[in-house]
XYZ file of C-alpha atoms in Angstrom:
278
model
C 126.245 141.586 131.223
C 124.466 138.540 131.318
C 126.384 135.312 132.491
C 123.828 132.828 130.668
C 125.333 133.487 127.294
C 128.845 134.535 127.885
C 131.278 131.977 129.466
C 134.707 132.414 130.579
C 135.511 134.953 133.398
C 133.978 138.477 134.042
C 135.553 141.559 132.388
C 135.428 145.280 132.539
C 136.397 145.785 129.277
C 133.866 146.348 126.753
C 133.542 143.592 124.035
C 134.195 145.016 120.343
C 133.864 141.575 118.408
C 131.874 138.879 117.646
C 133.648 135.861 116.286
C 131.272 132.937 114.729
C 133.486 129.519 114.607
C 131.880 127.392 112.506
C 132.026 124.569 110.047
C 131.857 125.669 106.551
C 129.184 122.637 105.720
C 126.570 124.800 108.179
C 127.219 128.171 106.307
C 123.455 128.284 105.580
C 122.764 128.170 109.142
C 125.254 130.637 110.200
C 123.679 132.985 107.509
C 120.779 133.144 109.566
C 122.600 133.908 112.538
C 124.541 136.518 111.126
C 122.047 138.264 109.563
C 119.986 138.812 112.900
C 123.079 140.303 114.182
C 123.741 142.748 111.215
C 119.828 143.837 111.319
C 121.019 144.527 115.013
C 123.547 146.208 113.804
C 125.845 144.553 115.877
C 130.035 146.117 114.363
C 132.951 143.914 113.952
C 131.480 140.428 113.080
C 134.116 137.965 112.102
C 132.467 135.058 109.864
C 134.768 132.938 107.404
C 131.591 131.750 105.161
C 129.465 135.258 104.769
C 130.505 137.842 102.097
C 131.635 141.126 103.933
C 132.383 139.624 107.300
C 134.803 136.652 105.572
C 138.930 136.688 106.368
C 140.486 139.360 103.125
C 142.140 137.711 100.433
C 145.639 139.352 101.416
C 145.407 138.335 104.830
C 147.130 135.323 106.450
C 144.188 133.517 108.114
C 146.175 132.252 111.441
C 147.330 135.951 111.823
C 144.524 137.366 110.878
C 142.426 135.121 113.374
C 145.208 135.813 116.274
C 144.786 139.617 115.854
C 140.877 139.385 116.159
C 141.086 136.991 119.223
C 143.661 138.659 121.025
C 141.280 142.009 121.255
C 138.332 141.863 123.449
C 135.997 139.220 121.369
C 133.003 136.926 122.046
C 132.998 133.761 120.327
C 129.962 132.042 119.051
C 130.395 128.501 118.510
C 127.892 126.877 116.072
C 128.214 123.070 117.011
C 127.259 120.267 114.816
C 128.335 117.150 113.421
C 130.380 118.716 110.967
C 132.068 121.337 113.292
C 133.489 118.203 115.645
C 134.488 116.593 112.515
C 136.349 119.647 111.086
C 140.128 119.682 112.365
C 140.374 123.714 111.911
C 137.264 124.180 114.209
C 138.763 122.010 116.927
C 141.596 124.240 116.552
C 139.921 127.646 116.703
C 137.871 126.264 120.001
C 141.283 125.227 121.294
C 142.590 128.657 120.503
C 139.883 130.425 122.070
C 140.214 128.405 125.028
C 143.580 128.985 125.602
C 143.042 132.774 125.375
C 140.151 132.313 127.722
C 137.699 133.836 125.350
C 133.932 134.817 126.153
C 131.684 132.438 124.224
C 128.260 131.174 123.301
C 127.689 127.922 121.830
C 124.558 127.459 119.499
C 123.429 124.002 118.103
C 122.212 123.250 114.657
C 118.825 121.702 115.359
C 119.471 118.066 114.447
C 122.932 118.239 116.930
C 122.170 116.912 120.435
C 123.279 118.431 123.809
C 124.938 115.237 124.858
C 127.345 115.817 121.746
C 129.165 118.666 123.130
C 132.583 117.972 124.025
C 136.052 119.512 124.076
C 136.626 122.909 125.523
C 133.045 123.494 125.827
C 131.877 123.750 129.614
C 128.946 121.392 129.812
C 127.530 123.764 132.893
C 127.433 126.637 130.424
C 123.727 127.445 129.482
C 123.669 126.868 125.405
C 120.716 126.497 123.070
C 119.892 125.408 119.415
C 119.365 127.861 116.571
C 115.581 127.247 116.539
C 114.992 128.015 119.894
C 112.762 131.135 119.700
C 112.802 131.976 123.265
C 116.478 131.673 123.553
C 117.404 132.931 120.450
C 115.650 136.450 121.373
C 117.336 136.530 124.666
C 120.953 136.065 122.992
C 119.801 138.615 120.697
C 119.075 141.347 123.764
C 122.178 140.060 125.389
C 124.209 141.083 122.371
C 122.542 144.425 122.472
C 123.195 145.081 126.059
C 127.229 143.541 125.373
C 127.432 146.300 122.447
C 125.500 149.001 123.493
C 123.295 149.142 121.150
C 119.686 151.146 120.510
C 116.777 149.493 121.541
C 115.087 147.953 118.506
C 111.261 149.656 117.943
C 108.171 147.732 118.829
C 108.096 144.347 117.843
C 111.014 144.102 115.385
C 113.445 141.866 117.273
C 110.770 139.200 117.419
C 109.502 139.322 114.073
C 113.277 138.616 112.908
C 113.836 135.970 115.199
C 110.551 134.407 114.066
C 111.641 134.310 110.719
C 114.793 133.376 111.315
C 113.461 130.257 113.263
C 111.141 129.409 110.416
C 114.343 129.626 107.827
C 116.249 127.359 109.971
C 113.442 124.728 110.579
C 113.288 124.389 106.734
C 117.022 124.129 106.266
C 116.676 121.455 109.267
C 113.968 119.473 107.273
C 116.349 119.689 103.894
C 119.100 118.493 105.838
C 117.182 115.388 107.475
C 115.737 114.657 103.723
C 119.028 114.816 102.237
C 120.384 112.194 104.724
C 117.753 109.687 104.021
C 118.545 109.877 100.145
C 120.563 106.948 98.471
C 124.063 108.642 97.796
C 127.129 107.639 96.134
C 130.423 108.721 97.225
C 133.750 108.846 95.221
C 136.264 107.419 97.749
C 139.236 106.891 95.183
C 140.395 106.936 91.839
C 143.742 105.659 90.116
C 144.889 104.175 86.844
C 143.807 100.646 86.771
C 146.946 98.234 87.952
C 145.897 95.486 85.769
C 145.028 97.801 82.437
C 146.835 101.360 82.089
C 144.453 101.962 79.654
C 141.455 102.117 82.378
C 140.711 104.488 85.034
C 139.958 102.264 88.324
C 137.341 104.261 90.325
C 136.183 103.195 93.828
C 132.352 104.141 94.418
C 130.799 103.879 98.106
C 127.014 103.225 97.371
C 124.445 103.614 100.551
C 121.094 102.736 100.503
C 119.262 104.339 104.025
C 115.777 103.206 102.451
C 114.051 100.026 104.179
C 113.474 98.290 100.409
C 115.856 97.291 98.257
C 116.942 99.359 94.996
C 117.959 98.667 91.759
C 120.724 101.197 89.842
C 119.452 102.200 86.919
C 121.885 104.878 85.515
C 125.185 106.235 87.010
C 126.655 109.467 85.637
C 130.073 110.815 86.679
C 132.179 113.868 85.868
C 135.406 113.749 87.125
C 137.785 116.821 86.760
C 141.340 117.304 87.350
C 143.818 120.715 88.332
C 144.286 121.398 84.818
C 140.527 121.948 83.933
C 140.945 118.275 82.011
C 137.377 116.258 82.341
C 136.255 112.561 82.024
C 132.574 111.743 81.672
C 131.173 108.490 82.302
C 127.685 107.120 81.937
C 126.379 103.427 82.060
C 123.677 101.486 82.975
C 124.757 99.095 85.681
C 121.978 96.386 85.549
C 123.840 94.248 87.883
C 124.056 96.723 91.122
C 121.436 96.437 93.705
C 121.372 97.542 97.044
C 119.072 95.709 99.800
C 117.784 97.599 102.549
C 119.975 99.529 104.511
C 122.895 98.587 102.595
C 125.985 100.296 102.581
C 129.148 98.809 100.159
C 131.948 99.599 98.088
C 131.883 99.277 94.200
C 134.959 99.134 91.932
C 134.764 100.122 88.155
C 137.128 99.916 85.670
C 136.555 102.397 82.524
C 138.515 102.916 79.622
C 140.018 106.780 79.396
C 139.803 107.248 75.798
C 140.861 110.396 74.763
C 140.094 112.287 77.956
C 143.449 114.058 79.053
C 142.082 113.721 82.712
C 144.729 112.803 85.068
C 143.790 111.325 88.503
C 146.648 111.995 90.567
C 145.554 115.656 89.923
C 141.971 114.775 90.650
C 140.429 117.832 91.856
C 136.220 117.532 92.051
C 133.410 115.056 90.992
C 130.057 115.059 90.174
C 127.899 111.815 90.346
C 124.137 111.675 89.342
C 121.892 108.201 90.227
C 118.835 107.446 88.549
C 117.318 104.237 90.660
C 114.197 102.409 91.038
C 112.648 100.395 93.698
C 113.770 96.689 93.044
C 110.437 94.473 93.282
C 112.189 91.150 92.253
C-alpha cells in the first residue's frame, strides 16, 4: 500500500469504500474522477453529486454517511475555494479526521496548495486533478488497494490523458466565467415606502479594465408556490466603471403577479451591456 496517497495510520484491513468529499459546485470536476474510478472497476464509490453513487432518497444523509465512514473507507477530498466555503464539506472533513480515515487530497486546477487548511496534513502529498503523472499514480494505487486486475496495454494512460484534457477545459471555462460581468440578487422585499412595489437589491461586478454601460436587464423571480415575477428594463443611468463592484436598488411595481418575496426560491438574471466610450 502506497503511503504517498493514503494519509492516517497504517492498517492491515482491506479498504472497501471510496468516499468523495466535495462541494456540489465542483461536480463537473468530480465527474471526471468518478468516471476514471468506474472504468477501473473500483467498487463501492460514494459521491453525492453523481447518479448511481449518490445517497439514496430514503436514507437520512447523516446516518448514511456515518454508516459508510464507520467502515474501512478511503476518503478523497476534492479541494477548492468552493469546498472551504461549504459548512457541509468542512463538517465532513472534521468527521473524517475524528474517525482517522485514510485520505487523499486532490485540488482543482485553480486552487493553490498554500490555501489548504483544516484537518488536512500539509506534509501529506497531494496533487492537482490535471497533473497527468500524479493522476496515473493515484489510479495505480487504487488498483492495488482494491486488488483490481491490471488494465491492458495503455488503457490507463489513455483514460488519464482524456480526463486531464476535460479537466483543463473545465478550468479554462471557470477562469473565463470569473472574468464575466455579473449581476447577483442579494435581497428582495416589499418596498417599505411603496407596498405595491418590490425592492430588489442587486450586486453588479465589472472585472474588466474598461467601463461598461448596462443596456438591458432581465429578471425572472420564482417563489415556493410556483408563482413568478418578470421584469425587463433598459437602465440608461447604470454605468459600471473598470473593476467596480457595487450595489444597486430597484423599486418595481408588482402588478398582477402572485409572486411572494418572503417565499423566494430562485432567480434568473440576464444582462446585455456595451463598452462605454464616453
